[in-house]
C-alpha positions as MATLAB code, in Angstrom:
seq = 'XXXXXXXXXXXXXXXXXXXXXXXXXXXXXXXXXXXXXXXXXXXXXXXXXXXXXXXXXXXXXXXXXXXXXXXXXXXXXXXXXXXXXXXXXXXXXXXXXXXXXXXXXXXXXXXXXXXXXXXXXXXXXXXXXXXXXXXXXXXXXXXXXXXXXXXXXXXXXXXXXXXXXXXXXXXXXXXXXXXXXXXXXXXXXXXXXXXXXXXXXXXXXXXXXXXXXXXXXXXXXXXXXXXXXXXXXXXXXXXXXXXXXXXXXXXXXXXXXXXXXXXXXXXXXXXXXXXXXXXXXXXXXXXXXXXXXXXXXXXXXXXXXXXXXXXXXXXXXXXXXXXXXXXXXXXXXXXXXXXXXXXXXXX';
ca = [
     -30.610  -17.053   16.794;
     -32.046  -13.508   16.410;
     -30.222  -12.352   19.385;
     -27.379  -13.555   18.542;
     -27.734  -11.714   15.137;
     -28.502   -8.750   17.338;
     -25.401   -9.188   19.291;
     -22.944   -9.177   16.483;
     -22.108   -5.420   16.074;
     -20.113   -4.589   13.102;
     -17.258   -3.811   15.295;
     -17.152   -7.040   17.461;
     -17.060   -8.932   13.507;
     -14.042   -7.180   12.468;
     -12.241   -7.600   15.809;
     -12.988  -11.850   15.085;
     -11.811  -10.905   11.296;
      -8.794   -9.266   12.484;
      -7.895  -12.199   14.684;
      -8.210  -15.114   12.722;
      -6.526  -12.778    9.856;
      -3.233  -12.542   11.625;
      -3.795  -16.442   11.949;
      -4.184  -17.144    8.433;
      -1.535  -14.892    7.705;
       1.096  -17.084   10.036;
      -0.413  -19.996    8.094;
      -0.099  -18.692    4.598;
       3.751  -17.880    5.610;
       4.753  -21.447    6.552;
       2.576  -22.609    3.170;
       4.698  -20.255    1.478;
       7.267  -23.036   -0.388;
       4.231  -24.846   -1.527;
       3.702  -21.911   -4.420;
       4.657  -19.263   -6.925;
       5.079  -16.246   -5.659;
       2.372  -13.661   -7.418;
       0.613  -10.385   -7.743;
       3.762   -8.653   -5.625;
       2.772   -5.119   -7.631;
      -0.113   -4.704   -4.677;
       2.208   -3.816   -2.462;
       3.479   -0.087   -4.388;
       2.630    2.810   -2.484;
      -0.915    3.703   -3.243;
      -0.255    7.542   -3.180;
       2.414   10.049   -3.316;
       1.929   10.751    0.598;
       2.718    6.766    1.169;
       5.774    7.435   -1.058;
       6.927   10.468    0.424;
       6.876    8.701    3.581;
       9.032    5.548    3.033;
       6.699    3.559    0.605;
       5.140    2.382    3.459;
       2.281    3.905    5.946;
      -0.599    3.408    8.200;
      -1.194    6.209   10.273;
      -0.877    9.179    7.949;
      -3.622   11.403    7.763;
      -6.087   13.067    5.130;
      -4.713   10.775    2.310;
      -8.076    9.475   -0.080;
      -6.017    6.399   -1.262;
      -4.658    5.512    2.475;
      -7.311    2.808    2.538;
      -5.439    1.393   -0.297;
      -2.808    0.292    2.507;
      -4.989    0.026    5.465;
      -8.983    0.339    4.791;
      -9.283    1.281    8.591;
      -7.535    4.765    7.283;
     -10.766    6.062    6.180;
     -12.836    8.929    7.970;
     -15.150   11.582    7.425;
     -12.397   14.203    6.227;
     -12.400   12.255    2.586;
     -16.073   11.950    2.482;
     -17.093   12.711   -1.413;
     -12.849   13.372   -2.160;
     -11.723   11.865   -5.277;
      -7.791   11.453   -5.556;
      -6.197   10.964   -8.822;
      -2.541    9.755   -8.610;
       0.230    9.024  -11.424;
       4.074    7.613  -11.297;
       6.432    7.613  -13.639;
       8.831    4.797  -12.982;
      11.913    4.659  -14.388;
      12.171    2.000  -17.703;
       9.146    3.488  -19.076;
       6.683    2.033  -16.802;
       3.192    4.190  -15.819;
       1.193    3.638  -12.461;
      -2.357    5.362  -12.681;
      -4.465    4.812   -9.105;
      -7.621    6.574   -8.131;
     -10.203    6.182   -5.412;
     -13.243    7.854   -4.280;
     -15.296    7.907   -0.987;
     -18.978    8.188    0.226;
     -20.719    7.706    3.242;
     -22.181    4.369    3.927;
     -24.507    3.106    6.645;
     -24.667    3.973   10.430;
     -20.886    6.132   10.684;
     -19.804    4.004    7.820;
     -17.549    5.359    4.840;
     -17.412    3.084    1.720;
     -13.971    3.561   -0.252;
     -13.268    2.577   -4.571;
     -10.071    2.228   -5.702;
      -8.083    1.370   -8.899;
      -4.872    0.546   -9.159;
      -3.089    0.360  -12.914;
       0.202   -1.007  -14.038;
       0.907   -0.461  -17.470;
       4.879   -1.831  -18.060;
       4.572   -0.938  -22.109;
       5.699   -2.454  -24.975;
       8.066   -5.715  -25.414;
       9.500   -7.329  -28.529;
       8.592  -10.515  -29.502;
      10.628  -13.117  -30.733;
       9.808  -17.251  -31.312;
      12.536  -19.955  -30.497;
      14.182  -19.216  -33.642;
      14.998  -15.589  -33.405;
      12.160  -14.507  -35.503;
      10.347  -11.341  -34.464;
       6.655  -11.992  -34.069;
       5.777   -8.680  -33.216;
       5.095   -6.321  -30.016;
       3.236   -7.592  -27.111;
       2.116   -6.190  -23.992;
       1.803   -6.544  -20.249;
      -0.656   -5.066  -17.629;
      -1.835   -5.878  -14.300;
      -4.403   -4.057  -12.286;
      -6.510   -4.024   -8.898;
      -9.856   -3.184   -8.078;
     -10.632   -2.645   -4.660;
     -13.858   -1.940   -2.557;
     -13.641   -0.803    1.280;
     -15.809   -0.018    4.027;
     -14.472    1.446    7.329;
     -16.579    3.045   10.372;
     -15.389    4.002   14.201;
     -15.869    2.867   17.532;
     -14.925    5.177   20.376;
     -11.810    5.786   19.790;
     -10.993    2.700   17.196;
     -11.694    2.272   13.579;
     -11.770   -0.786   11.754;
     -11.864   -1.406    8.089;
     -11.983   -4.407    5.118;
     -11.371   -4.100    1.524;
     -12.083   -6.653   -0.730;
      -9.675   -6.656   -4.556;
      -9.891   -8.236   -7.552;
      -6.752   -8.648   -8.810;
      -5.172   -8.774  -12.394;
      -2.100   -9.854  -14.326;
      -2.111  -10.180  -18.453;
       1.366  -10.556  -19.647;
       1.220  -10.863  -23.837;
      -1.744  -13.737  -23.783;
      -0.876  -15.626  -20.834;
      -3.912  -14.134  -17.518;
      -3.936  -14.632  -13.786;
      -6.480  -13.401  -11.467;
      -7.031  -13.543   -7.804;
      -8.951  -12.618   -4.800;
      -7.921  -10.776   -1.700;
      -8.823   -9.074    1.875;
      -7.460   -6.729    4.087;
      -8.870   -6.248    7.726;
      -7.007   -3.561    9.266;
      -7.922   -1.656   12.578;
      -6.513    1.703   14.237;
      -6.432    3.786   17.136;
      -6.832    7.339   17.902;
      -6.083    8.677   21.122;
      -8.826   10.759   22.421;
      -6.319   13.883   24.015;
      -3.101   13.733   21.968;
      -2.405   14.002   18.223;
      -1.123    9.812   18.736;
      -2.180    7.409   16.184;
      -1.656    3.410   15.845;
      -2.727    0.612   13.314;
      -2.394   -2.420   12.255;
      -3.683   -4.507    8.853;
      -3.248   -7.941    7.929;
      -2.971   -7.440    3.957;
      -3.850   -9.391    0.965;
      -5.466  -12.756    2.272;
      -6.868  -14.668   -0.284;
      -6.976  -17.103   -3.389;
      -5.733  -17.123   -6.879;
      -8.906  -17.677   -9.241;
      -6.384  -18.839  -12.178;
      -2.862  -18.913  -12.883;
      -0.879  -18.030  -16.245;
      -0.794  -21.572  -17.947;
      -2.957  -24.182  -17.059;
      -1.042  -27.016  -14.544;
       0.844  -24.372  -13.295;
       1.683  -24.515   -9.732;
      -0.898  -22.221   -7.991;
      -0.095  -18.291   -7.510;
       0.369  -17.192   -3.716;
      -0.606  -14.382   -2.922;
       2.054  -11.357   -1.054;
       0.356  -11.685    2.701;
       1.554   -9.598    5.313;
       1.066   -8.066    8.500;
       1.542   -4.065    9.225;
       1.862   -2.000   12.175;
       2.048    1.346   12.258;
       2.620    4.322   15.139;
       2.583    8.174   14.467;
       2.717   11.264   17.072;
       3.118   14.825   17.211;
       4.343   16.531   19.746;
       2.261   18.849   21.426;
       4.338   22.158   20.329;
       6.189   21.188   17.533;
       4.981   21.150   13.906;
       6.183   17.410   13.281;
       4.618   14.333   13.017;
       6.476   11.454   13.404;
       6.023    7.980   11.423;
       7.315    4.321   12.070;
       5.456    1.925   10.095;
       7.083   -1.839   10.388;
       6.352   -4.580    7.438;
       6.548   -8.378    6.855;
       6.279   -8.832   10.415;
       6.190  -12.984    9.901;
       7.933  -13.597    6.914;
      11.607  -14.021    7.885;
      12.434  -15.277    4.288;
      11.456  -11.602    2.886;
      14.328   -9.948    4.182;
      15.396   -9.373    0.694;
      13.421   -8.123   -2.371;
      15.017  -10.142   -4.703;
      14.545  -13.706   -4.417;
      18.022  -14.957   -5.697;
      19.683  -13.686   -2.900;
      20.978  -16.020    0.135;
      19.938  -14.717    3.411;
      21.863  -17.672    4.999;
      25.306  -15.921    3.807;
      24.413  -12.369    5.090;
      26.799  -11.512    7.904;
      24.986   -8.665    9.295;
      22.826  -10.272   12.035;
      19.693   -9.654   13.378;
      19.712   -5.843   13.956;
      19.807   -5.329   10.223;
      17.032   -8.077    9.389;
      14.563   -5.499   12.353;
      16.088   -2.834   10.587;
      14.972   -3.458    7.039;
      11.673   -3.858    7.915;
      11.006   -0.274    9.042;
       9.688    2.726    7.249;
      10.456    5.911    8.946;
       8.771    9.156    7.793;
       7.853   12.353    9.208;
       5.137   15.627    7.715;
       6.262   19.092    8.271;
       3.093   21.035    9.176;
       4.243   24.455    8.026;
       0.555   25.510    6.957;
      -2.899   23.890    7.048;
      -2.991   23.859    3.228;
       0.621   22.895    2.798;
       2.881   20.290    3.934;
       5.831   18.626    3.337;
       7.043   15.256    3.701;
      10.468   12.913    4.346;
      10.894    9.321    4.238;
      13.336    6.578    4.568;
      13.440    3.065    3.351;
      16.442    0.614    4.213;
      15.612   -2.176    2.727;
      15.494   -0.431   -0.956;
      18.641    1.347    0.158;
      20.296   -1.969    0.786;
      19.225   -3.748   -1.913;
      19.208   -1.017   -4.338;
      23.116   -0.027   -3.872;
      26.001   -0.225   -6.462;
      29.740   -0.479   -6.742;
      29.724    3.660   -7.245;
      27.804    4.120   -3.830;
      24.188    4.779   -2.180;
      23.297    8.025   -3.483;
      20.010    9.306   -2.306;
      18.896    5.826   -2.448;
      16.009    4.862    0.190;
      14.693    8.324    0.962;
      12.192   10.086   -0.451;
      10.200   13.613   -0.350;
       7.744   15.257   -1.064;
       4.664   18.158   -0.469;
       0.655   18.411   -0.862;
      -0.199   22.289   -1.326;
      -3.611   23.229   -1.154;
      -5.467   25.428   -3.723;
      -8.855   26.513   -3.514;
     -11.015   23.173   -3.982;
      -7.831   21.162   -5.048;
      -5.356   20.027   -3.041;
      -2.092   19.021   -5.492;
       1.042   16.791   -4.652;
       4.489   15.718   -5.804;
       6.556   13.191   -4.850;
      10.135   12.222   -5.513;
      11.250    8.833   -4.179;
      14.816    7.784   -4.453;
      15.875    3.731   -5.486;
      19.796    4.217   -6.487;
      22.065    6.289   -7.560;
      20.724    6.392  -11.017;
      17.126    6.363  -10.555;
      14.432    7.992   -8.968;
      10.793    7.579   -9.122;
       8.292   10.998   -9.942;
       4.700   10.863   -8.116;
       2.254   13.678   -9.357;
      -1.390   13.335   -7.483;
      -4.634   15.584   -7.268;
      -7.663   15.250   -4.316;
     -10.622   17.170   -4.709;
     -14.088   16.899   -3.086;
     -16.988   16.241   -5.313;
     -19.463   17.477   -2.893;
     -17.679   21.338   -2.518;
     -17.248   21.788   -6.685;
     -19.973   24.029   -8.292;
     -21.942   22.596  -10.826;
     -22.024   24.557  -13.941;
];
């Protein structure tokens, strides 16, 4: 039994992790009828470099909250950096997320994250019409990562706590991500892949309620740079199982859509690219089809689906801003700030 133990390297365990991940993950899928859908605010970019670059992203590098989207995304560069990101969406609703890393055992790096939905105010009203006063709704996650290389992989879990209170009614649930990427050890070429939010409901908003399922999916991601050009390029694809999720809105009848399959491939890739125009500024462009789609109106597209946006570094900060674009008449405004614990002065 002890050399077994000893045989079980912390790599070969998330390789078996990964595996039967993408396994559960098909399973959860065809399970999916059987439940409520739940908890779908996990899946908001974690950062205003995963906005500016479709919503979406694996690959991307020197972002503290990346292992908010794949916990393989961590390495030494965000040892001791603490990232503090806000949104302002439009309707009044505020997104706070922060995270902060450390080094853990061996080549480890150990990654905390919060992630904070606050949707405001609501009037409330009984079955009669009368007001019964202002009520509130929240929902959070609280997530806890650990990542480490191997040659020229990396592999990474996160385990989250998740949150919803709406007025007095609470659900809560637990989920994993396993993700794993590669570097290549010559050329600025990056892959990954994650299985995301695997897991359980611990309760549900009313008691008898149908259980909560949880928004599994699995990621893969691909970035390059070309040797003598200061691009790099992005493709990130999602819901690579769920064929039911071609649409964000639930209500809508994939069986009538005309467009075929290209379109279905189509809106499940995130394209992006960073503009290296200086090592302590750069500048980012996204596009989303699937919000472009679903997002249009009579009146047209507009800027809908893209999105933009720079990280400028400053001394020991390094700011960012991010506009992302969901219709004509609204956007979305990112503001973020990394800095590294370990390089501040004490005073």
């Amino acid at each position: 039994m002890k050399s077994l133990i000893k045989r079980l390297k912390p790599d070969i365990i998330y390789r078996w992790i990964l595996v039967w991940g993408c396994l559960l993950a098909s399973l959860c899928t065809s399970m999916g009828q059987e439940s409520q859908a739940g908890f779908a605010f996990i899946d908001h970019p974690s950062s205003t470099q995963q906005a500016a670059l479709g919503g979406l992203n694996l690959t991307s590098s020197h972002d503290p909250l990346m292992f908010l989207a794949n916990p393989s995304g961590m390495d030494s560069t965000i040892v001791g950096a603490a990232s503090f990101h806000y949104l302002n969406f439009p309707g009044g609703v505020d997104i706070f997320q922060m995270g902060y890393h450390w080094s853990s055992w061996g080549n480890g790096i150990m990654g905390a994250g919060l992630q904070y939905f606050n949707y405001g105010a609501f009037e409330g009203y009984d079955e009669t019409g009368s007001y019964t006063g202002k009520f509130y709704a929240r929902e959070f996650a609280i997530t806890l990562g650990h990542a480490f290389s191997q040659g020229v992989f990396q592999y990474g879990g996160s385990l989250k706590l998740l949150g919803s209170i709406l007025e007095s009614y609470n659900a809560y649930a637990l989920a994993f991500d396993f993700g794993v990427g590669y570097q290549h050890p010559k050329k600025d070429l990056k892959m990954g892949m994650v299985v995301k939010n695997l897991g359980f409901p611990i309760s549900s908003y009313l008691e008898g309620q149908k259980k909560l399922s949880l928004p599994t999916d699995i990621k893969i991601g691909l970035s390059i740079k070309p040797e003598h050009m200061p691009v790099r390029f992005h493709l990130t694809a999602r819901n690579i199982k769920k064929e039911e999720r071609d649409y964000f809105y639930s209500f809508r009848d994939s069986s009538n859509d005309q467009s075929g399959w290209g379109e279905s491939v189509f809106r499940r890739l995130i394209w992006g690219a960073e503009i290296l125009a200086h090592d302590n500024f750069r500048m980012q462009i996204g596009y989303n089809h699937l919000i472009r789609k679903e997002l249009s109106v009579a009146s047209g597209n507009g800027l809908g689906g893209f999105s933009g946006g720079f990280t400028l570094g400053i001394k020991k900060f390094e700011l960012s801003y991010t506009r992302m674009f969901y219709q004509v008449a609204s956007a979305a405004n990112l503001i973020g700030i990394t800095t590294n614990i370990n390089d501040l002065r004490s005073f």
